Short mmCIF file of C-alpha atoms in Angstrom, two decimals:
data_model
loop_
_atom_site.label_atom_id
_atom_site.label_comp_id
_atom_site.label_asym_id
_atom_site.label_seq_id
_atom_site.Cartn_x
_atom_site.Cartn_y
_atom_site.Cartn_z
CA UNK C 1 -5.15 -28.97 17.77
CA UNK C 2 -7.33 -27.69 14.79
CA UNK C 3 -5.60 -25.17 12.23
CA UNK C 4 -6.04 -21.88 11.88
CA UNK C 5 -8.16 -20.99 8.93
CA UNK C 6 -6.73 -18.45 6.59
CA UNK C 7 -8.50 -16.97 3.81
CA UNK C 8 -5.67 -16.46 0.46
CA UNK C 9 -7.10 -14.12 -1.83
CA UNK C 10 -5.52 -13.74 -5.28
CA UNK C 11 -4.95 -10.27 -7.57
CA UNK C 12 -2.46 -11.64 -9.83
CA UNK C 13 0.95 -10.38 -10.15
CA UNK C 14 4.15 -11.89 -10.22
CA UNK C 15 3.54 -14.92 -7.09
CA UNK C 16 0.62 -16.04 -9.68
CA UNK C 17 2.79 -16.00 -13.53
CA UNK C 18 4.57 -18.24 -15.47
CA UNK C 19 7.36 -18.05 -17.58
CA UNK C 20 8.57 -20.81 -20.55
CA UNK C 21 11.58 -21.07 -19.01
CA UNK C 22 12.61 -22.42 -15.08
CA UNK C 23 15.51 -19.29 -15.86
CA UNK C 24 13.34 -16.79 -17.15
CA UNK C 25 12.78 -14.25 -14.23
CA UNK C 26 12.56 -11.02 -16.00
CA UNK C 27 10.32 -11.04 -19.41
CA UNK C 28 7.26 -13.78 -17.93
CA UNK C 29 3.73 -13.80 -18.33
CA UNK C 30 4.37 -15.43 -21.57
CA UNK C 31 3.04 -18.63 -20.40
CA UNK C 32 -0.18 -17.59 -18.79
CA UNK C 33 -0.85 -17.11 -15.18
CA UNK C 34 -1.98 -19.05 -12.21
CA UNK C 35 -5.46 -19.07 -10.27
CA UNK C 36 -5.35 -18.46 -6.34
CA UNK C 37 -6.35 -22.09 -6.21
CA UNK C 38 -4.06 -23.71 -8.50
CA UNK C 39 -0.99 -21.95 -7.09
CA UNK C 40 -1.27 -22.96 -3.42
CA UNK C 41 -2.12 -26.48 -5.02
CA UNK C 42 1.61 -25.74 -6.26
CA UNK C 43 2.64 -26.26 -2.87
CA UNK C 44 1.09 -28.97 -0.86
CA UNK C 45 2.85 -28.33 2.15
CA UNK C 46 0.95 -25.11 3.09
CA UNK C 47 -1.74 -27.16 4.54
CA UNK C 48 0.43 -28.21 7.07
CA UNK C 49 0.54 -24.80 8.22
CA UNK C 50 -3.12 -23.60 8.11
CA UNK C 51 -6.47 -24.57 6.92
CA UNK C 52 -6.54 -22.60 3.92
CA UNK C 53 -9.53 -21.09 2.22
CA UNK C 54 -8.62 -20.11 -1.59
CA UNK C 55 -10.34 -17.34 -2.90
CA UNK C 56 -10.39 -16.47 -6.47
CA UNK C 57 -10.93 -12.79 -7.06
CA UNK C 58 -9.39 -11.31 -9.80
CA UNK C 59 -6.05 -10.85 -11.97
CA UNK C 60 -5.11 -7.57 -11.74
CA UNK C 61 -1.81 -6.33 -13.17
CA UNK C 62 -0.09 -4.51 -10.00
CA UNK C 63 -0.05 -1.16 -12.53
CA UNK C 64 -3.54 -0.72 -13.07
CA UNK C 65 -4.88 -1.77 -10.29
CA UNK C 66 -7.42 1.23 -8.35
CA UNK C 67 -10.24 2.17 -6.30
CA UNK C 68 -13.09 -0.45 -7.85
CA UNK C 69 -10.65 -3.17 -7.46
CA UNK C 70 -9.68 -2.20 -3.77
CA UNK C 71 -13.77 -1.12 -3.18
CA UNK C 72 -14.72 -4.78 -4.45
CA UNK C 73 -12.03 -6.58 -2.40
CA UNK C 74 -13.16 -4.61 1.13
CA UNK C 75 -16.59 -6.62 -0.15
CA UNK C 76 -15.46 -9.59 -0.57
CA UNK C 77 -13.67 -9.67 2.40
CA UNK C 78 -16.19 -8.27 4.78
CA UNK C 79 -18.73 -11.57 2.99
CA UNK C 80 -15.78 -14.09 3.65
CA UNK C 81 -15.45 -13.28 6.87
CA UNK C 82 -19.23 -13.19 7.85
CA UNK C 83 -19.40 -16.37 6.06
CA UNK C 84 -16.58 -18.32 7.20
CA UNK C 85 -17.01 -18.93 11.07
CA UNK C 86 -13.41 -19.49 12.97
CA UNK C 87 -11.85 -17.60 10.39
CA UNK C 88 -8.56 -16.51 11.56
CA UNK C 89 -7.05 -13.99 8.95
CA UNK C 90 -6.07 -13.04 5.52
CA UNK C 91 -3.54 -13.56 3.08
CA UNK C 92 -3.69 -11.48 -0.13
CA UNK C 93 -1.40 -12.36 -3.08
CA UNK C 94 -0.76 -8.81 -5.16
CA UNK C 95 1.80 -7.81 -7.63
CA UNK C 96 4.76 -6.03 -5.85
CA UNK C 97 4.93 -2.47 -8.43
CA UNK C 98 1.87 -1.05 -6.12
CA UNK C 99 1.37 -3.53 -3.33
CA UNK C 100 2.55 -0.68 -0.91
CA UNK C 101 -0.47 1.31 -2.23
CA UNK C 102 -3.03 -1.38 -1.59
CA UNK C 103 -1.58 -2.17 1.59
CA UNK C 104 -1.69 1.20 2.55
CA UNK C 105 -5.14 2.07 1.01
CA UNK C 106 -6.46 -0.99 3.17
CA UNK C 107 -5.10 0.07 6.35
CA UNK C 108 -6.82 2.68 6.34
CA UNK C 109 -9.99 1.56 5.45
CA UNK C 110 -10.47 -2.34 5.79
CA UNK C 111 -12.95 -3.18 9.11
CA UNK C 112 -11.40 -6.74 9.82
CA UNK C 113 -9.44 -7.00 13.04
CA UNK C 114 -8.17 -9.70 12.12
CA UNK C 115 -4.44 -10.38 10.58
CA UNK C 116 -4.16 -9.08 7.02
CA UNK C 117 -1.04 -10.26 5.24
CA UNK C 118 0.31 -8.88 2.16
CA UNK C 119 2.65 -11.02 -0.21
CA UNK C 120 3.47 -11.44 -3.56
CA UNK C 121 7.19 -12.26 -5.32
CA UNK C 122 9.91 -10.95 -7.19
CA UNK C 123 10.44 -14.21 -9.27
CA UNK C 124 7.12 -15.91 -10.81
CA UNK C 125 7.08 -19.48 -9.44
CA UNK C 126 8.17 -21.34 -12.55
CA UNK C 127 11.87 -19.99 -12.00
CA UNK C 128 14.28 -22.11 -10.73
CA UNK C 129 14.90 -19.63 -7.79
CA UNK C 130 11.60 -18.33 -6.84
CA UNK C 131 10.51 -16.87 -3.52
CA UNK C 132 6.65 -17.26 -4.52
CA UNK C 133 6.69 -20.59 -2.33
CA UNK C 134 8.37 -19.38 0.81
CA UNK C 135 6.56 -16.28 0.77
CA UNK C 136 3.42 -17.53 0.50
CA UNK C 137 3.91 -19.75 3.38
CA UNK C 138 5.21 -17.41 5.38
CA UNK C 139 2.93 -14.82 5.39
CA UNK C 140 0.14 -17.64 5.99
CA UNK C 141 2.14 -18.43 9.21
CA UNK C 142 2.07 -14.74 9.90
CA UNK C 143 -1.42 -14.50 9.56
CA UNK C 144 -1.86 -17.62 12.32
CA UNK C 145 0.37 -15.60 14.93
CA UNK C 146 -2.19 -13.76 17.14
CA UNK C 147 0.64 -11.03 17.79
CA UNK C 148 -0.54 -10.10 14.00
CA UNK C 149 -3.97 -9.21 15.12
CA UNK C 150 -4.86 -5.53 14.97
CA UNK C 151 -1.76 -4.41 13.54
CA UNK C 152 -2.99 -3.36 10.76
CA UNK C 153 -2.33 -4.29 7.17
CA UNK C 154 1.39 -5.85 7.20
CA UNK C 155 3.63 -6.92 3.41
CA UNK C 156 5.32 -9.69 4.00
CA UNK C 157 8.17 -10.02 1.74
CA UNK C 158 11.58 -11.74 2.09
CA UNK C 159 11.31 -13.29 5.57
CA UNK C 160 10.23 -9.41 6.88
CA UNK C 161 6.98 -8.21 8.09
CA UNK C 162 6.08 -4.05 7.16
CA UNK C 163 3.92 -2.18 8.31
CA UNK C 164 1.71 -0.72 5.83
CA UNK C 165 2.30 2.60 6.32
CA UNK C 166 5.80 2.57 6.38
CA UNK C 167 6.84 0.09 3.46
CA UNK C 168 7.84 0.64 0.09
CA UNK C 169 9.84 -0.86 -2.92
CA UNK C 170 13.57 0.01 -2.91
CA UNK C 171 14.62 -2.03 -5.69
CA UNK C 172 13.22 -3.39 -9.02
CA UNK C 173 14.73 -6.91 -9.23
CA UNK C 174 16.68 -7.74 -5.70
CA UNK C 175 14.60 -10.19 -3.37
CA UNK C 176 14.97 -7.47 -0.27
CA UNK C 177 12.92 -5.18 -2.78
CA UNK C 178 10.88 -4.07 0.64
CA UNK C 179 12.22 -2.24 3.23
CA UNK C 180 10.65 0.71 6.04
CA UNK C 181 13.68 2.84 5.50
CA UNK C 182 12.86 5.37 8.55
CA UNK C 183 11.43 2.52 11.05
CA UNK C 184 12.64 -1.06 9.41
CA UNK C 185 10.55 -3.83 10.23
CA UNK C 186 7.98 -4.47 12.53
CA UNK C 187 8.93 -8.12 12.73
CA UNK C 188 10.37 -11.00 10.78
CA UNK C 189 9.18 -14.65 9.86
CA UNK C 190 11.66 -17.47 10.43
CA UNK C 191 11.56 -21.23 9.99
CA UNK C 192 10.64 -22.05 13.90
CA UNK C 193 8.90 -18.67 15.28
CA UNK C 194 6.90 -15.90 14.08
CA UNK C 195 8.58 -12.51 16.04
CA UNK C 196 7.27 -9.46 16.77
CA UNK C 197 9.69 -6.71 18.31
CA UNK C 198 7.34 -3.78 17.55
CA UNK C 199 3.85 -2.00 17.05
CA UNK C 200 2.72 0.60 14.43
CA UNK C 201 1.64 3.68 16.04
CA UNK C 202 -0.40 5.95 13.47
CA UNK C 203 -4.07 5.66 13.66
CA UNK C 204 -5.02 2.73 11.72
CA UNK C 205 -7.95 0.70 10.71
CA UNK C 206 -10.28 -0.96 11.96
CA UNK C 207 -10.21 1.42 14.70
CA UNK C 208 -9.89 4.69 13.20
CA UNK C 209 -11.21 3.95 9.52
CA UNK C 210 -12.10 5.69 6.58
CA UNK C 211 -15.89 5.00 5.88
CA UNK C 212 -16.62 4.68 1.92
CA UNK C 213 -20.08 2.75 1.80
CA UNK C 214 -21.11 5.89 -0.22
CA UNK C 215 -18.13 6.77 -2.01
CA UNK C 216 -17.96 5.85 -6.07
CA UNK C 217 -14.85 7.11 -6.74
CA UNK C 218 -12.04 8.59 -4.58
CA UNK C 219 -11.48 12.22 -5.19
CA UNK C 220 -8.63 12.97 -7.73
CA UNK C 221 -5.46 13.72 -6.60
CA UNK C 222 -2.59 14.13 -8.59
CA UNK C 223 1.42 13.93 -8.02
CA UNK C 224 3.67 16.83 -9.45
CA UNK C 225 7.38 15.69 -9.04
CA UNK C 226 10.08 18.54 -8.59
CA UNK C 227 13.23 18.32 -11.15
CA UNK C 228 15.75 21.04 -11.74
CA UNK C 229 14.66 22.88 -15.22
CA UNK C 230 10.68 22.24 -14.08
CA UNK C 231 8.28 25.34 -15.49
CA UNK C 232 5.19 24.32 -13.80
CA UNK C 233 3.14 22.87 -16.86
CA UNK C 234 2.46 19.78 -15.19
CA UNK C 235 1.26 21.35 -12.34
CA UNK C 236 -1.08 23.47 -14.79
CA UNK C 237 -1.96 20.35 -16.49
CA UNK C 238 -3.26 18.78 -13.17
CA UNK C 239 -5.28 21.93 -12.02
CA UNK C 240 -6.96 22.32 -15.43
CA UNK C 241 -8.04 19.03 -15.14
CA UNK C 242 -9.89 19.64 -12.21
CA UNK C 243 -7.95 18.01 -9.60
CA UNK C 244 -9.25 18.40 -5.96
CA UNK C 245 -5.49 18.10 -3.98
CA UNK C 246 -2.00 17.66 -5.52
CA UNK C 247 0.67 16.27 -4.02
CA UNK C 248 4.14 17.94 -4.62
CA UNK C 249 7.18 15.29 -4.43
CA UNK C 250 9.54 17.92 -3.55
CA UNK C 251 13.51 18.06 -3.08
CA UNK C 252 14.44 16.67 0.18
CA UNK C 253 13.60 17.96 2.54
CA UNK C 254 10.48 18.94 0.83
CA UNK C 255 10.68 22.32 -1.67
CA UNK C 256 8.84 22.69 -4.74
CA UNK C 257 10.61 23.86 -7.42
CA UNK C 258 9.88 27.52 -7.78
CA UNK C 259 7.57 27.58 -11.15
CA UNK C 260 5.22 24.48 -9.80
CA UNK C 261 5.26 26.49 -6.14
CA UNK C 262 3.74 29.59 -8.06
CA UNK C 263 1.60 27.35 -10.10
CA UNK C 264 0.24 25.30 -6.88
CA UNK C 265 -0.03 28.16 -4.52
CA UNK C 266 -1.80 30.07 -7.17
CA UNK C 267 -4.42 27.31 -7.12
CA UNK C 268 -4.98 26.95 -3.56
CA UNK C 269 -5.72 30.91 -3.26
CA UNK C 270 -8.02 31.26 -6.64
CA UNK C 271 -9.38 27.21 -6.54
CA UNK C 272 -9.02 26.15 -2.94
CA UNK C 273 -6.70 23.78 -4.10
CA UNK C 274 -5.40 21.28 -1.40
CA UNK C 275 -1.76 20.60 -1.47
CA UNK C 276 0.20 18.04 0.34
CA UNK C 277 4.41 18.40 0.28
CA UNK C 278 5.62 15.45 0.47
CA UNK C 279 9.33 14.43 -0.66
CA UNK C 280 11.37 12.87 -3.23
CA UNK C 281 13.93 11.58 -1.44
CA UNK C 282 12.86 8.25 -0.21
CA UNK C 283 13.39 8.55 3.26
CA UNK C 284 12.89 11.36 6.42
CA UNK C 285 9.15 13.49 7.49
CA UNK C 286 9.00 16.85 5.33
CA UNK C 287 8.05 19.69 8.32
CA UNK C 288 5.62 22.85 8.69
CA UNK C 289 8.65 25.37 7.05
CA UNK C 290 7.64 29.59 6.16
CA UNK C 291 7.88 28.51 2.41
CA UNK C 292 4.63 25.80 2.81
CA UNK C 293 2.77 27.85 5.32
CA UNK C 294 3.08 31.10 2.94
CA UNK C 295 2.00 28.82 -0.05
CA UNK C 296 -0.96 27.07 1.90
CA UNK C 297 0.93 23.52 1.76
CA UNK C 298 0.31 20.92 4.51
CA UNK C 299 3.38 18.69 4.98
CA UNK C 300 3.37 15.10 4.47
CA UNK C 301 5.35 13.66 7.60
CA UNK C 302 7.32 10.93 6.51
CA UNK C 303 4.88 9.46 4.14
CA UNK C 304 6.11 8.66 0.48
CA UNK C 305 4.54 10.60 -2.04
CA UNK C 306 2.33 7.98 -3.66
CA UNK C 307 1.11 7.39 -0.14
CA UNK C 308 0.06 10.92 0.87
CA UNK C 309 -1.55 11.06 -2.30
CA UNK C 310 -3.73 7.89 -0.98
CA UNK C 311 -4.35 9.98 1.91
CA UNK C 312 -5.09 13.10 1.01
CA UNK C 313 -7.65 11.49 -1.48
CA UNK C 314 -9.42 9.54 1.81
CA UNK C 315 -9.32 12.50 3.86
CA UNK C 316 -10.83 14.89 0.54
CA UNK C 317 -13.47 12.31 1.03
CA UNK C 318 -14.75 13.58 4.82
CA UNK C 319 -13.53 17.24 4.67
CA UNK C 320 -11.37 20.14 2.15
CA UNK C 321 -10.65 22.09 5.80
CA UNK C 322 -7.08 22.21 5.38
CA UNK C 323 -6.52 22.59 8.95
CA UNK C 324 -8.69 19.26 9.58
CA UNK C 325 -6.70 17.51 6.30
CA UNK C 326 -3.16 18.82 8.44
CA UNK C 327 -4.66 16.93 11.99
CA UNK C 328 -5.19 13.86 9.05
CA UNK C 329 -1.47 14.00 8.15
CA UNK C 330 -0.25 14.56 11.94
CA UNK C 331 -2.10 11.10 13.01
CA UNK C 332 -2.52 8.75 10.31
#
């Protein structure tokens, strides 16, 4: 039986660095990095598993990477695929500080059906304990498994599949960095079966996409975190400098601290201002309470606040109707 053919796309990040040392898993980098190519040439045995198409794209550190990286890889992967017949899915290496946000940005805007994979590693793969190898392979065999298809974008990361929408980093250094911590996994990869137990719900692409052939650059949309002792000059800073939505990471369950509230509400009444509350607890949906409503502030759900502000951004880019940018938030 002929293998599946999965394109690996690299960005860099930790799965493609090296350190000087096979112990060195914190301060690496040192010793250059690794090409998409030459890193699954690292391990031989992932052509047992698929027929693999490596894809150099670029090395982007995971902290700087934004919209005209994630705008040139929804190119190159809409050429690969038209130009790769019996292509069965992607793979895309990424450094784990904002692989959430990529993930997250693509699933809402990629127009592949097919499996998309997101891996990278918490150990570069010179250490002596690295995951770089088995994560790589097993988000290749994840992107095989035809359960994958149309499930959006998925992270693959320690044996567990995400979903997009629901995954973020817990942990800085700890190989179970990844979790969904309202849902948990969608399914996990283990040496003899790929398993699936359940299905994303929230509108997704390709299916319900964001369109941006015509956008340059995504509105801007800044984050104003709530602390005790807060006087609202961030959240002056970010309206003087013209931003077109804010999104306030609120106490759990989602209040602003009284000086940014005044600041942001201000705004939406004088600028038209859009304003997402999202929280920053980690975990649980922030709801429709008096306090937003009387402010003009749309609740987040359960999104995390670098998430909504992903959102918000994407929907600033078809409409600044609140009530349409609420529907947005209710669905996606």
């Amino acid at each position: 039986m002929p293998k599946t053919k999965i394109a690996v796309i690299g960005l860099g990040g930790t799965i493609a660095s090296l350190a000087d040392h096979p112990l060195e898993i914190l301060d690496y980098g040192a010793s250059g990095s690794l090409e998409c190519d030459a890193l699954v040439d690292l391990f031989p045995e992932l052509g047992e598993l698929a027929d693999i198409l490596a894809v150099r794209f670029r090395a982007v550190p995971s902290f700087n990477i934004f919209y005209p990286d994630w705008k040139a890889l929804l190119s190159l992967m809409e050429k690969i695929e038209a130009e790769t017949p019996g292509l069965g899915g992607f793979v895309l290496l990424h450094g784990t500080g904002s692989m959430e946000e990529t993930a997250f940005f693509l699933s809402q805007t990629v127009r592949t059906a097919l499996p998309v994979v997101m891996t990278g590693a918490q150990r570069p793969p010179s250490a002596r304990s690295s995951d770089a190898g088995l994560n790589l392979a097993n988000a290749i065999r994840a992107a095989t498994a035809p359960a994958a298809r149309d499930q959006g974008v998925l992270i693959l990361m320690n044996d567990e599949l995400h979903a997009a929408r629901e995954a973020t980093k817990v942990s800085t250094l700890r190989l179970n960095a990844f979790q969904s911590p309202d849902s948990g996994p969608v399914g996990v990869v283990d040496g003899d079966a790929v398993t699936f137990y359940r299905q994303p719900l929230r509108r997704r692409a390709p299916h319900h996409r964001f369109d941006l052939s015509n956008v340059d650059m995504l509105p801007r949309v800044d984050i104003v975190y709530s602390y005790t002792g807060s006087d609202g000059t961030a959240a002056r800073a970010f309206v003087e400098a013209g931003a077109s939505g804010i999104v306030s990471a609120g106490f759990a369950p989602g209040y602003t601290a009284d000086a940014d509230a005044g600041v942001l509400a201000q705004a939406v009444r004088e600028k038209g201002l859009v304003v997402v509350q999202a929280s920053r607890g980690g975990a649980g949906r922030t709801f429709d309470s008096r306090r937003a409503r009387q402010s003009g502030f749309i609740p987040a759900d359960n999104l995390n606040p670098q998430k909504a502000r992903l959102l918000l951004a994407l929907a600033l880019t078809r409409t600044r109707d609140t009530a349409e940018i609420a529907d947005i938030f209710r669905i996606h």
